[in-house]
Amino acid sequence: MRILASGAGRLFYVSNPDSDFHTQFGFISRHDLKNAGDGSVVKTNTGKEFYVFSPGFVDLYRRIKRGPQIVPLKDLGAVVSLTGIGKDSVVVDAGSGSGAVACFLANLVKEVHSYEIRPDFFKIAEENVKRLGLANVFLKNRDVYEGMEETGVDLVFLDLPEPWKAVPAAHSSLKVGGFLVSYSPTIPQVADFVSALGSKYMHLRTIEVIERDWEISERKVRPRSVSIGHSGFLSFARKIC
Ligand code: SAH
């Protein structure tokens, strides 16, 4: 894949350099695309210039195939920063859905083990893991409420309709001091999840990450009129015994 950046801040993704690439500013010939390397400038037939570079992880990640709704990056940022997971961490994720969380975290940690009950979503997640070339994601087409195979885990991340049902499985899987994080769109889910934690976990906090995009165009500097609405609440707990 190649990325074409226009001066106006738009990125175009070229997945097939063997055919001409069409934009609203005209097209770039396959011949020019084939010969372009990082840092090259290519021109459309109407003379508009584009700057070429290779995709980074986040560019490939943004292009993954979508099944169910994925967790937005703003929320994943909070999970990574508040749990401090890193290159030595082992993570369990459920449900895999499109595999977005599994893939995002696998780029940062040692291993991600991810559970998905639906065969169709399991397939999408498998495809995405393959596309991103991640060798440290282990997908399981299983009901996570019935148990997790892994032990001594640093983080269990739940994005499930009934996360409270996964609390016992997470407890056997986590190491003492490990984090249990649940992502839910509604507050009744949060309330039931936190009640299910009991005395073996410490509920640290439940947060909502609010992100506001700004428009910056010379002196017209203001919040964008349309931005992401609500995504979900993140509840953080730690296994204490
Ligand atoms: N976090 C994912 C999206 C998860 S959507 C992402 O970012 O891509 C919730 C997923 O949980 C759905 O795919 C659903 O099929 C799955 N699920 C629901 N109950 C489950 C269970 N008991 N075990 C495993 N997966 C389950």
Coordinates of N, CA and C and ligand atoms in Angstrom, one line a residue:
M1 N 0.8 -1.2 0.0 CA 0.0 0.0 0.0 C 0.9 1.3 0.0
R2 N 0.4 2.3 -0.6 CA 1.1 3.6 -0.7 C 0.1 4.6 -0.2
I3 N 0.6 5.7 0.4 CA -0.3 6.8 0.8 C 0.1 8.0 0.0
L4 N -1.0 8.7 -0.4 CA -0.8 9.9 -1.2 C -1.4 11.0 -0.3
A5 N -0.5 12.0 0.0 CA -1.0 13.1 0.8 C -1.1 14.4 0.0
S6 N -2.3 15.0 0.1 CA -2.5 16.2 -0.7 C -2.1 17.3 0.3
G7 N -1.7 18.5 -0.2 CA -1.3 19.6 0.6 C -2.5 20.0 1.5
A8 N -3.7 19.7 1.1 CA -4.9 20.2 1.9 C -5.2 19.3 3.0
G9 N -4.3 18.4 3.4 CA -4.5 17.5 4.6 C -5.4 16.3 4.4
R10 N -5.5 15.9 3.1 CA -6.3 14.7 2.9 C -5.3 13.5 2.5
L11 N -5.6 12.3 3.0 CA -4.8 11.2 2.6 C -5.6 10.3 1.7
F12 N -4.9 9.7 0.7 CA -5.5 8.8 -0.2 C -4.7 7.5 -0.1
Y13 N -5.4 6.3 0.0 CA -4.7 5.1 0.2 C -4.8 4.3 -1.1
V14 N -3.6 4.0 -1.6 CA -3.5 3.3 -2.9 C -3.2 1.8 -2.6
S15 N -4.1 0.9 -2.8 CA -3.8 -0.5 -2.4 C -3.3 -1.2 -3.7
N16 N -3.6 -0.7 -4.9 CA -3.2 -1.4 -6.1 C -2.4 -0.5 -7.0
P17 N -1.1 -0.5 -6.9 CA -0.3 0.4 -7.8 C -0.3 0.0 -9.2
D18 N -0.9 -1.2 -9.5 CA -1.0 -1.6 -10.9 C -2.1 -1.0 -11.8
S19 N -2.9 -0.2 -11.1 CA -3.9 0.5 -12.0 C -3.9 2.0 -11.6
D20 N -4.4 2.8 -12.6 CA -4.4 4.2 -12.4 C -5.2 4.6 -11.1
F21 N -4.9 5.6 -10.4 CA -5.6 6.0 -9.2 C -6.4 7.3 -9.4
H22 N -7.7 7.2 -9.3 CA -8.6 8.3 -9.6 C -8.9 9.1 -8.3
T23 N -8.8 10.4 -8.4 CA -9.3 11.3 -7.3 C -10.2 12.4 -7.9
Q24 N -10.7 13.2 -7.0 CA -11.6 14.3 -7.6 C -10.7 15.3 -8.3
F25 N -9.4 15.2 -8.1 CA -8.5 16.2 -8.8 C -7.9 15.6 -10.0
G26 N -8.4 14.6 -10.6 CA -7.9 13.9 -11.7 C -7.2 12.6 -11.3
F27 N -6.5 12.0 -12.3 CA -5.9 10.6 -11.9 C -4.4 10.6 -12.0
I28 N -3.8 9.7 -11.3 CA -2.4 9.5 -11.3 C -2.1 8.2 -12.1
S29 N -1.2 8.2 -13.0 CA -1.0 7.0 -13.8 C -0.4 5.9 -13.1
R30 N -0.6 4.7 -13.4 CA 0.0 3.5 -12.7 C 1.5 3.5 -13.0
H31 N 1.9 4.1 -14.1 CA 3.3 4.2 -14.3 C 4.0 5.0 -13.3
D32 N 3.4 6.2 -13.0 CA 4.0 7.1 -12.0 C 3.9 6.5 -10.6
L33 N 2.8 5.7 -10.3 CA 2.7 5.1 -9.0 C 3.7 4.0 -8.8
K34 N 4.0 3.3 -9.8 CA 5.0 2.2 -9.7 C 6.4 2.7 -9.5
N35 N 6.7 3.8 -10.1 CA 8.0 4.4 -9.9 C 8.2 5.3 -8.7
A36 N 7.1 5.5 -8.0 CA 7.2 6.4 -6.8 C 7.7 5.7 -5.6
G37 N 8.6 6.3 -4.8 CA 9.0 5.8 -3.5 C 8.7 6.8 -2.5
D38 N 9.1 6.5 -1.2 CA 8.8 7.4 -0.1 C 9.4 8.8 -0.4
G39 N 8.7 9.8 -0.3 CA 9.2 11.2 -0.6 C 9.0 11.7 -2.0
S40 N 8.5 10.8 -2.9 CA 8.3 11.2 -4.3 C 7.1 12.1 -4.3
V41 N 7.1 12.9 -5.4 CA 5.9 13.7 -5.6 C 5.3 13.2 -7.0
V42 N 4.0 12.9 -7.0 CA 3.4 12.5 -8.2 C 2.3 13.5 -8.6
K43 N 2.0 13.6 -9.9 CA 1.0 14.6 -10.3 C -0.2 13.9 -11.0
T44 N -1.3 14.5 -10.8 CA -2.5 14.0 -11.6 C -2.4 14.6 -13.0
N45 N -3.3 14.0 -13.8 CA -3.3 14.6 -15.2 C -3.7 16.0 -15.3
T46 N -4.3 16.5 -14.2 CA -4.7 18.0 -14.2 C -3.6 18.8 -13.5
G47 N -2.5 18.2 -13.0 CA -1.4 18.9 -12.5 C -1.4 19.0 -11.0
K48 N -2.3 18.4 -10.3 CA -2.4 18.5 -8.8 C -1.3 17.5 -8.2
E49 N -0.5 18.1 -7.2 CA 0.6 17.3 -6.7 C 0.2 16.5 -5.5
F50 N 0.8 15.3 -5.3 CA 0.6 14.5 -4.1 C 1.9 14.0 -3.7
Y51 N 2.1 13.9 -2.3 CA 3.3 13.4 -1.7 C 3.1 12.0 -1.3
V52 N 4.1 11.2 -1.6 CA 4.0 9.7 -1.4 C 4.7 9.2 -0.2
F53 N 4.1 8.4 0.6 CA 4.8 7.7 1.7 C 4.2 6.3 2.0
S54 N 5.0 5.5 2.7 CA 4.5 4.1 3.0 C 3.6 4.2 4.3
P55 N 2.7 3.3 4.4 CA 1.8 3.4 5.6 C 2.5 3.0 6.8
G56 N 2.1 3.6 7.9 CA 2.5 3.1 9.3 C 1.4 2.3 9.8
F57 N 1.6 1.7 11.0 CA 0.7 0.8 11.6 C -0.7 1.5 11.7
V58 N -0.8 2.7 12.1 CA -2.1 3.3 12.3 C -2.9 3.5 10.9
D59 N -2.1 3.6 9.9 CA -2.8 3.8 8.5 C -3.4 2.4 8.1
L60 N -2.7 1.3 8.4 CA -3.2 0.0 8.0 C -4.4 -0.3 9.0
Y61 N -4.2 0.0 10.2 CA -5.2 -0.2 11.2 C -6.6 0.4 10.9
R62 N -6.5 1.7 10.4 CA -7.7 2.4 10.1 C -8.4 1.8 8.9
R63 N -7.8 0.9 8.1 CA -8.4 0.3 7.0 C -8.9 -1.1 7.2
I64 N -8.9 -1.6 8.5 CA -9.3 -2.9 8.7 C -10.8 -3.1 8.4
K65 N -11.1 -4.4 8.1 CA -12.5 -4.7 7.7 C -13.4 -4.6 9.0
R66 N -14.6 -4.0 8.9 CA -15.4 -3.8 10.0 C -16.6 -4.8 10.1
G67 N -16.7 -5.4 11.2 CA -17.9 -6.2 11.5 C -18.7 -5.4 12.5
P68 N -18.8 -5.8 13.8 CA -19.5 -5.0 14.8 C -18.7 -3.7 15.1
Q69 N -19.3 -2.7 15.7 CA -18.7 -1.5 16.1 C -17.4 -1.6 16.8
I70 N -16.4 -0.9 16.4 CA -15.1 -1.1 17.0 C -14.9 0.0 18.1
V71 N -13.9 -0.2 19.0 CA -13.7 0.7 20.1 C -12.8 1.9 19.5
P72 N -13.2 3.1 19.6 CA -12.4 4.2 19.0 C -11.1 4.4 19.6
L73 N -10.2 5.0 18.9 CA -8.8 5.1 19.3 C -8.7 6.0 20.6
K74 N -9.5 6.9 20.7 CA -9.4 7.8 22.0 C -9.6 6.9 23.2
D75 N -10.5 5.9 23.1 CA -10.7 5.0 24.3 C -9.5 4.1 24.5
L76 N -9.0 3.6 23.3 CA -7.9 2.7 23.4 C -6.7 3.4 24.1
G77 N -6.5 4.6 23.7 CA -5.4 5.4 24.3 C -5.5 5.4 25.8
A78 N -6.7 5.6 26.3 CA -6.9 5.6 27.8 C -6.6 4.3 28.4
V79 N -7.0 3.2 27.7 CA -6.7 1.8 28.3 C -5.2 1.6 28.4
V80 N -4.5 2.0 27.3 CA -3.0 1.8 27.3 C -2.4 2.7 28.4
S81 N -2.8 3.9 28.5 CA -2.1 4.8 29.4 C -2.4 4.5 30.9
L82 N -3.7 4.1 31.2 CA -4.1 3.9 32.6 C -3.7 2.6 33.1
T83 N -3.4 1.6 32.2 CA -3.0 0.3 32.7 C -1.5 0.1 32.6
G84 N -0.8 0.9 31.8 CA 0.6 0.9 31.6 C 1.1 -0.4 30.9
I85 N 0.2 -1.0 30.1 CA 0.7 -2.3 29.4 C 1.7 -1.9 28.4
G86 N 2.6 -2.9 28.2 CA 3.7 -2.6 27.2 C 4.3 -3.9 26.7
K87 N 5.5 -3.9 26.2 CA 6.1 -5.0 25.4 C 6.2 -6.3 26.1
D88 N 6.1 -6.3 27.5 CA 6.1 -7.6 28.2 C 4.8 -8.1 28.6
S89 N 3.7 -7.4 28.3 CA 2.4 -7.7 28.8 C 1.7 -8.8 28.0
V90 N 0.8 -9.5 28.7 CA -0.1 -10.5 28.1 C -1.5 -10.0 28.4
V91 N -2.3 -10.0 27.3 CA -3.6 -9.4 27.4 C -4.6 -10.5 26.9
V92 N -5.8 -10.5 27.6 CA -7.0 -11.2 27.0 C -8.0 -10.2 26.6
D93 N -8.6 -10.4 25.5 CA -9.6 -9.5 24.9 C -10.9 -10.3 24.6
A94 N -12.1 -9.7 24.9 CA -13.3 -10.4 24.5 C -14.5 -9.4 24.4
G95 N -15.4 -9.5 23.4 CA -15.3 -10.3 22.3 C -14.4 -9.7 21.2
S96 N -13.9 -10.5 20.4 CA -13.0 -10.0 19.4 C -13.7 -9.0 18.4
G97 N -14.9 -9.3 18.1 CA -15.6 -8.5 17.1 C -14.8 -8.5 15.8
S98 N -14.4 -7.3 15.4 CA -13.6 -7.1 14.1 C -12.2 -7.4 14.4
G99 N -11.8 -7.6 15.7 CA -10.4 -7.8 16.1 C -9.7 -6.5 16.2
A100 N -10.4 -5.4 16.2 CA -9.7 -4.1 16.3 C -8.9 -3.9 17.5
V101 N -9.5 -4.2 18.7 CA -8.8 -4.0 20.0 C -7.6 -4.9 20.0
A102 N -7.8 -6.2 19.6 CA -6.8 -7.2 19.6 C -5.6 -6.7 18.8
C103 N -5.9 -6.2 17.6 CA -4.8 -5.8 16.7 C -4.1 -4.6 17.2
F104 N -4.9 -3.6 17.7 CA -4.3 -2.4 18.2 C -3.3 -2.7 19.4
L105 N -3.8 -3.5 20.3 CA -2.9 -3.8 21.5 C -1.8 -4.7 21.1
A106 N -2.0 -5.6 20.1 CA -0.9 -6.6 19.7 C 0.3 -5.8 19.2
N107 N 0.1 -4.6 18.6 CA 1.2 -3.8 18.1 C 2.0 -3.2 19.3
L108 N 1.5 -3.3 20.5 CA 2.2 -2.7 21.6 C 2.7 -3.8 22.7
V109 N 2.0 -4.9 22.8 CA 2.3 -5.8 23.9 C 2.9 -7.1 23.3
K110 N 3.1 -8.1 24.3 CA 3.8 -9.3 23.9 C 2.8 -10.3 23.2
E111 N 1.6 -10.5 23.9 CA 0.6 -11.4 23.3 C -0.8 -10.9 23.6
V112 N -1.7 -11.2 22.6 CA -3.1 -10.9 22.9 C -3.9 -12.2 22.5
H113 N -4.7 -12.6 23.5 CA -5.5 -13.8 23.3 C -7.0 -13.3 23.3
S114 N -7.7 -13.5 22.2 CA -9.0 -12.9 22.0 C -10.0 -13.9 21.7
Y115 N -11.2 -13.8 22.4 CA -12.3 -14.7 22.3 C -13.5 -14.1 21.6
E116 N -14.1 -14.9 20.7 CA -15.3 -14.4 19.9 C -16.2 -15.6 19.8
I117 N -17.5 -15.4 20.1 CA -18.5 -16.5 20.1 C -19.0 -16.7 18.6
R118 N -19.1 -15.6 17.8 CA -19.7 -15.8 16.5 C -18.7 -16.1 15.4
P119 N -19.0 -17.2 14.7 CA -18.1 -17.7 13.7 C -17.8 -16.6 12.6
D120 N -18.9 -15.8 12.2 CA -18.7 -14.8 11.2 C -17.8 -13.7 11.6
F121 N -17.9 -13.2 12.9 CA -17.0 -12.2 13.4 C -15.6 -12.7 13.6
F122 N -15.5 -14.0 14.0 CA -14.2 -14.6 14.2 C -13.4 -14.6 12.9
K123 N -14.1 -14.9 11.8 CA -13.5 -14.9 10.5 C -13.0 -13.5 10.1
I124 N -13.8 -12.5 10.4 CA -13.4 -11.1 10.1 C -12.1 -10.7 10.9
A125 N -12.2 -11.1 12.2 CA -11.0 -10.8 13.1 C -9.8 -11.5 12.5
E126 N -9.9 -12.8 12.1 CA -8.8 -13.6 11.6 C -8.2 -12.9 10.4
E127 N -9.1 -12.4 9.5 CA -8.7 -11.7 8.3 C -7.9 -10.5 8.6
N128 N -8.4 -9.7 9.6 CA -7.7 -8.5 10.0 C -6.3 -8.7 10.6
V129 N -6.2 -9.7 11.4 CA -4.9 -10.1 12.0 C -3.9 -10.4 10.9
K130 N -4.4 -11.2 10.0 CA -3.5 -11.6 8.9 C -3.1 -10.4 8.0
R131 N -4.1 -9.6 7.7 CA -3.8 -8.4 6.9 C -2.7 -7.5 7.5
L132 N -2.8 -7.4 8.9 CA -1.8 -6.5 9.6 C -0.5 -7.3 9.9
G133 N -0.5 -8.6 9.6 CA 0.8 -9.4 9.8 C 1.2 -9.5 11.2
L134 N 0.1 -9.6 12.1 CA 0.5 -9.7 13.5 C 0.6 -11.2 13.9
A135 N 1.8 -11.6 14.4 CA 2.0 -13.0 14.8 C 1.7 -13.3 16.3
N136 N 1.4 -12.2 17.0 CA 1.2 -12.4 18.5 C -0.3 -12.3 18.9
V137 N -1.2 -12.5 18.0 CA -2.6 -12.5 18.3 C -3.1 -13.9 18.2
F138 N -3.8 -14.4 19.2 CA -4.3 -15.8 19.3 C -5.8 -15.7 19.4
L139 N -6.5 -16.1 18.3 CA -8.0 -15.9 18.3 C -8.6 -17.2 18.7
K140 N -9.7 -17.1 19.4 CA -10.4 -18.3 19.8 C -11.9 -18.2 19.5
N141 N -12.5 -19.1 18.8 CA -13.9 -19.0 18.5 C -14.7 -19.7 19.7
R142 N -14.8 -19.0 20.8 CA -15.3 -19.6 22.0 C -16.1 -18.6 22.8
D143 N -17.0 -19.2 23.7 CA -17.8 -18.4 24.6 C -16.9 -18.0 25.8
V144 N -16.6 -16.7 25.9 CA -15.7 -16.3 27.0 C -16.3 -16.5 28.4
Y145 N -17.6 -16.4 28.5 CA -18.3 -16.6 29.8 C -18.0 -17.9 30.4
E146 N -17.6 -18.9 29.5 CA -17.4 -20.3 30.0 C -15.9 -20.4 30.5
G147 N -15.1 -19.4 30.3 CA -13.7 -19.5 30.9 C -12.7 -19.0 29.9
M148 N -11.5 -18.6 30.5 CA -10.4 -18.2 29.7 C -9.2 -19.2 30.0
E149 N -8.5 -19.6 29.0 CA -7.4 -20.6 29.2 C -6.2 -20.0 29.8
E150 N -6.0 -18.7 29.6 CA -4.7 -18.1 30.0 C -4.6 -17.8 31.5
T151 N -3.4 -17.8 32.0 CA -3.3 -17.4 33.4 C -2.1 -16.4 33.6
G152 N -2.1 -15.7 34.7 CA -1.1 -14.7 34.9 C -1.1 -13.5 34.0
V153 N -2.3 -13.2 33.6 CA -2.5 -12.2 32.6 C -2.4 -10.8 33.2
D154 N -1.9 -9.8 32.4 CA -1.7 -8.4 32.9 C -3.0 -7.6 32.8
L155 N -3.7 -7.9 31.7 CA -5.0 -7.1 31.4 C -6.0 -8.0 30.8
V156 N -7.2 -7.9 31.3 CA -8.4 -8.5 30.6 C -9.2 -7.3 30.1
F157 N -9.5 -7.2 28.8 CA -10.3 -6.1 28.3 C -11.6 -6.7 27.8
L158 N -12.7 -6.2 28.3 CA -14.0 -6.7 27.9 C -14.8 -5.7 27.1
D159 N -15.3 -6.1 25.9 CA -16.3 -5.3 25.2 C -17.4 -6.3 24.8
L160 N -18.3 -6.5 25.8 CA -19.3 -7.6 25.7 C -20.6 -7.0 26.1
P161 N -21.7 -7.6 25.6 CA -23.0 -7.1 26.0 C -23.3 -7.3 27.5
E162 N -22.8 -8.4 28.1 CA -23.0 -8.7 29.5 C -21.7 -8.9 30.2
P163 N -20.9 -7.9 30.4 CA -19.5 -8.0 30.9 C -19.4 -8.7 32.2
W164 N -20.5 -8.5 33.1 CA -20.5 -9.0 34.4 C -20.4 -10.6 34.4
K165 N -20.8 -11.2 33.3 CA -20.8 -12.6 33.2 C -19.3 -13.1 33.0
A166 N -18.4 -12.2 32.6 CA -17.0 -12.6 32.3 C -16.1 -12.4 33.5
V167 N -16.7 -11.8 34.6 CA -15.9 -11.4 35.8 C -15.2 -12.7 36.4
P168 N -16.0 -13.8 36.6 CA -15.3 -15.0 37.2 C -14.2 -15.5 36.4
A169 N -14.4 -15.6 35.1 CA -13.4 -16.1 34.1 C -12.2 -15.2 34.2
A170 N -12.4 -13.9 34.2 CA -11.3 -12.9 34.2 C -10.5 -13.1 35.5
H171 N -11.2 -13.4 36.6 CA -10.5 -13.5 37.9 C -9.5 -14.7 37.8
S172 N -9.9 -15.8 37.2 CA -8.9 -17.0 37.2 C -7.8 -16.7 36.2
S173 N -8.0 -15.8 35.3 CA -7.0 -15.5 34.2 C -6.0 -14.5 34.7
L174 N -6.4 -13.5 35.4 CA -5.6 -12.4 35.8 C -4.5 -12.7 36.9
K175 N -3.4 -12.0 36.8 CA -2.5 -12.1 38.0 C -3.0 -11.1 39.0
V176 N -2.6 -11.3 40.3 CA -2.9 -10.4 41.3 C -2.3 -9.0 40.9
G177 N -3.1 -8.0 41.0 CA -2.6 -6.7 40.6 C -2.9 -6.4 39.1
G178 N -3.4 -7.4 38.4 CA -3.7 -7.2 37.0 C -5.0 -6.4 36.8
F179 N -5.2 -5.8 35.6 CA -6.3 -4.9 35.4 C -7.4 -5.6 34.6
L180 N -8.6 -5.3 35.1 CA -9.8 -5.8 34.4 C -10.5 -4.5 33.9
V181 N -10.6 -4.3 32.6 CA -11.2 -3.1 32.0 C -12.4 -3.5 31.2
S182 N -13.6 -2.8 31.4 CA -14.8 -3.1 30.7 C -15.2 -1.9 29.9
Y183 N -15.6 -2.1 28.7 CA -16.1 -1.0 27.8 C -17.5 -1.3 27.5
S184 N -18.4 -0.3 27.9 CA -19.8 -0.5 27.6 C -20.5 0.8 27.2
P185 N -21.4 0.7 26.3 CA -22.1 2.0 25.9 C -23.1 2.6 26.9
T186 N -23.6 1.7 27.7 CA -24.7 2.2 28.6 C -24.3 2.1 30.1
I187 N -25.0 3.0 30.9 CA -24.7 3.0 32.3 C -25.3 1.8 33.1
P188 N -26.5 1.3 32.7 CA -26.9 0.0 33.4 C -25.9 -1.1 33.3
Q189 N -25.2 -1.2 32.1 CA -24.2 -2.2 32.0 C -23.0 -2.0 32.9
V190 N -22.7 -0.7 33.1 CA -21.6 -0.3 34.0 C -21.9 -0.7 35.4
A191 N -23.2 -0.3 35.8 CA -23.6 -0.6 37.2 C -23.6 -2.1 37.5
D192 N -24.0 -2.9 36.6 CA -24.1 -4.4 36.8 C -22.6 -4.9 36.8
F193 N -21.8 -4.4 36.0 CA -20.4 -4.9 35.9 C -19.7 -4.5 37.2
V194 N -19.8 -3.3 37.7 CA -19.2 -2.9 38.9 C -19.7 -3.7 40.1
S195 N -21.0 -3.9 40.2 CA -21.6 -4.7 41.3 C -21.0 -6.1 41.3
A196 N -20.8 -6.7 40.1 CA -20.3 -8.1 40.0 C -18.8 -8.2 40.4
L197 N -18.1 -7.1 40.6 CA -16.7 -7.2 40.9 C -16.4 -7.8 42.3
G198 N -17.4 -7.5 43.2 CA -17.3 -8.1 44.6 C -16.0 -7.6 45.3
S199 N -15.5 -8.5 46.2 CA -14.4 -8.0 47.1 C -13.0 -8.5 46.6
K200 N -13.0 -9.2 45.5 CA -11.7 -9.7 45.0 C -11.1 -8.7 44.0
Y201 N -11.8 -7.7 43.7 CA -11.3 -6.6 42.8 C -11.5 -5.3 43.5
M202 N -10.6 -4.3 43.1 CA -10.8 -3.0 43.5 C -11.3 -2.2 42.3
H203 N -12.5 -1.5 42.4 CA -13.0 -0.7 41.3 C -12.2 0.6 41.4
L204 N -11.4 0.9 40.4 CA -10.6 2.2 40.4 C -11.4 3.4 40.0
R205 N -12.0 3.3 38.8 CA -12.7 4.4 38.3 C -13.5 4.0 37.0
T206 N -14.5 4.8 36.7 CA -15.3 4.6 35.5 C -15.2 6.0 34.8
I207 N -14.8 6.0 33.5 CA -14.6 7.3 32.8 C -15.2 7.3 31.5
E208 N -15.4 8.5 31.0 CA -15.9 8.7 29.6 C -14.9 9.6 29.0
V209 N -14.3 9.2 27.9 CA -13.3 10.0 27.2 C -14.0 10.9 26.2
I210 N -13.9 12.2 26.4 CA -14.6 13.1 25.5 C -13.6 13.8 24.6
E211 N -13.8 13.6 23.3 CA -12.8 14.2 22.4 C -13.5 15.2 21.5
R212 N -12.8 16.4 21.3 CA -13.5 17.4 20.5 C -12.5 17.9 19.4
D213 N -12.9 17.7 18.2 CA -12.1 18.1 17.1 C -12.2 19.6 16.8
W214 N -11.1 20.3 16.5 CA -11.2 21.7 16.2 C -10.9 21.9 14.7
E215 N -11.5 22.9 14.2 CA -11.2 23.4 12.8 C -10.2 24.5 12.9
I216 N -9.1 24.4 12.1 CA -8.1 25.4 12.2 C -7.9 25.9 10.7
S217 N -8.4 27.0 10.4 CA -8.3 27.5 9.0 C -8.0 29.0 9.1
E218 N -6.7 29.4 9.1 CA -6.3 30.8 9.3 C -6.9 31.2 10.6
R219 N -7.7 32.3 10.7 CA -8.2 32.8 12.0 C -9.6 32.2 12.3
K220 N -10.0 31.3 11.4 CA -11.3 30.6 11.8 C -10.9 29.4 12.6
V221 N -10.8 29.6 13.9 CA -10.3 28.5 14.8 C -11.4 28.2 15.8
R222 N -12.1 27.1 15.7 CA -13.2 26.8 16.5 C -13.5 25.3 16.5
P223 N -14.3 24.9 17.5 CA -14.6 23.4 17.6 C -15.4 23.1 16.3
R224 N -15.2 21.9 15.7 CA -16.0 21.5 14.6 C -17.4 21.3 15.0
S225 N -18.3 21.7 14.1 CA -19.7 21.6 14.4 C -20.2 20.2 14.7
V226 N -19.6 19.3 13.8 CA -20.0 17.9 14.0 C -18.8 17.1 14.5
S227 N -19.0 16.4 15.6 CA -17.9 15.6 16.1 C -18.5 14.2 16.5
I228 N -17.6 13.3 17.0 CA -18.1 12.0 17.5 C -19.0 12.2 18.6
G229 N -20.1 11.6 18.7 CA -21.0 11.6 19.9 C -20.5 10.7 20.9
H230 N -21.4 9.9 21.5 CA -21.0 9.0 22.6 C -20.4 7.7 22.0
S231 N -19.4 7.2 22.6 CA -18.9 5.9 22.3 C -19.2 4.9 23.4
G232 N -18.4 4.9 24.5 CA -18.7 4.0 25.6 C -18.0 4.5 26.9
F233 N -18.4 3.9 28.0 CA -17.8 4.1 29.3 C -16.7 3.1 29.5
L234 N -15.6 3.5 30.1 CA -14.5 2.5 30.5 C -14.5 2.4 32.0
S235 N -14.6 1.2 32.4 CA -14.5 0.9 33.9 C -13.2 0.2 34.1
F236 N -12.4 0.7 35.1 CA -11.1 0.1 35.4 C -11.2 -0.5 36.8
A237 N -10.7 -1.8 36.9 CA -10.7 -2.5 38.2 C -9.3 -3.2 38.2
R238 N -8.9 -3.6 39.5 CA -7.7 -4.3 39.7 C -8.0 -5.5 40.5
K239 N -7.4 -6.7 40.2 CA -7.6 -7.9 41.0 C -6.7 -7.7 42.2
I240 N -7.3 -7.8 43.4 CA -6.5 -7.6 44.6 C -6.2 -8.9 45.4
C241 N -7.1 -9.9 45.2 CA -6.8 -11.2 45.9 C -7.5 -12.3 45.1
Ligands
SAH1 N1 -13.9 -4.8 20.7 C1 -14.3 -5.3 19.4 C2 -15.8 -5.2 19.2 C3 -16.5 -6.2 20.1 S1 -18.2 -6.1 19.8 C4 -13.5 -4.5 18.3 O1 -13.0 -3.4 18.7 O2 -13.4 -4.9 17.2 C5 -18.8 -7.4 20.9 C6 -18.4 -8.8 20.4 O3 -18.6 -9.7 21.5 C7 -19.3 -9.3 19.3 O4 -18.6 -9.7 18.2 C8 -20.1 -10.5 19.9 O5 -20.3 -11.5 19.0 C9 -19.0 -10.9 21.0 N2 -19.6 -11.7 22.1 C10 -20.8 -11.6 22.7 N3 -20.9 -12.5 23.7 C11 -19.8 -13.2 23.7 C12 -19.3 -14.3 24.5 N4 -20.0 -14.9 25.4 N5 -18.0 -14.8 24.2 C13 -17.3 -14.3 23.2 N6 -17.7 -13.2 22.5 C14 -18.9 -12.7 22.7

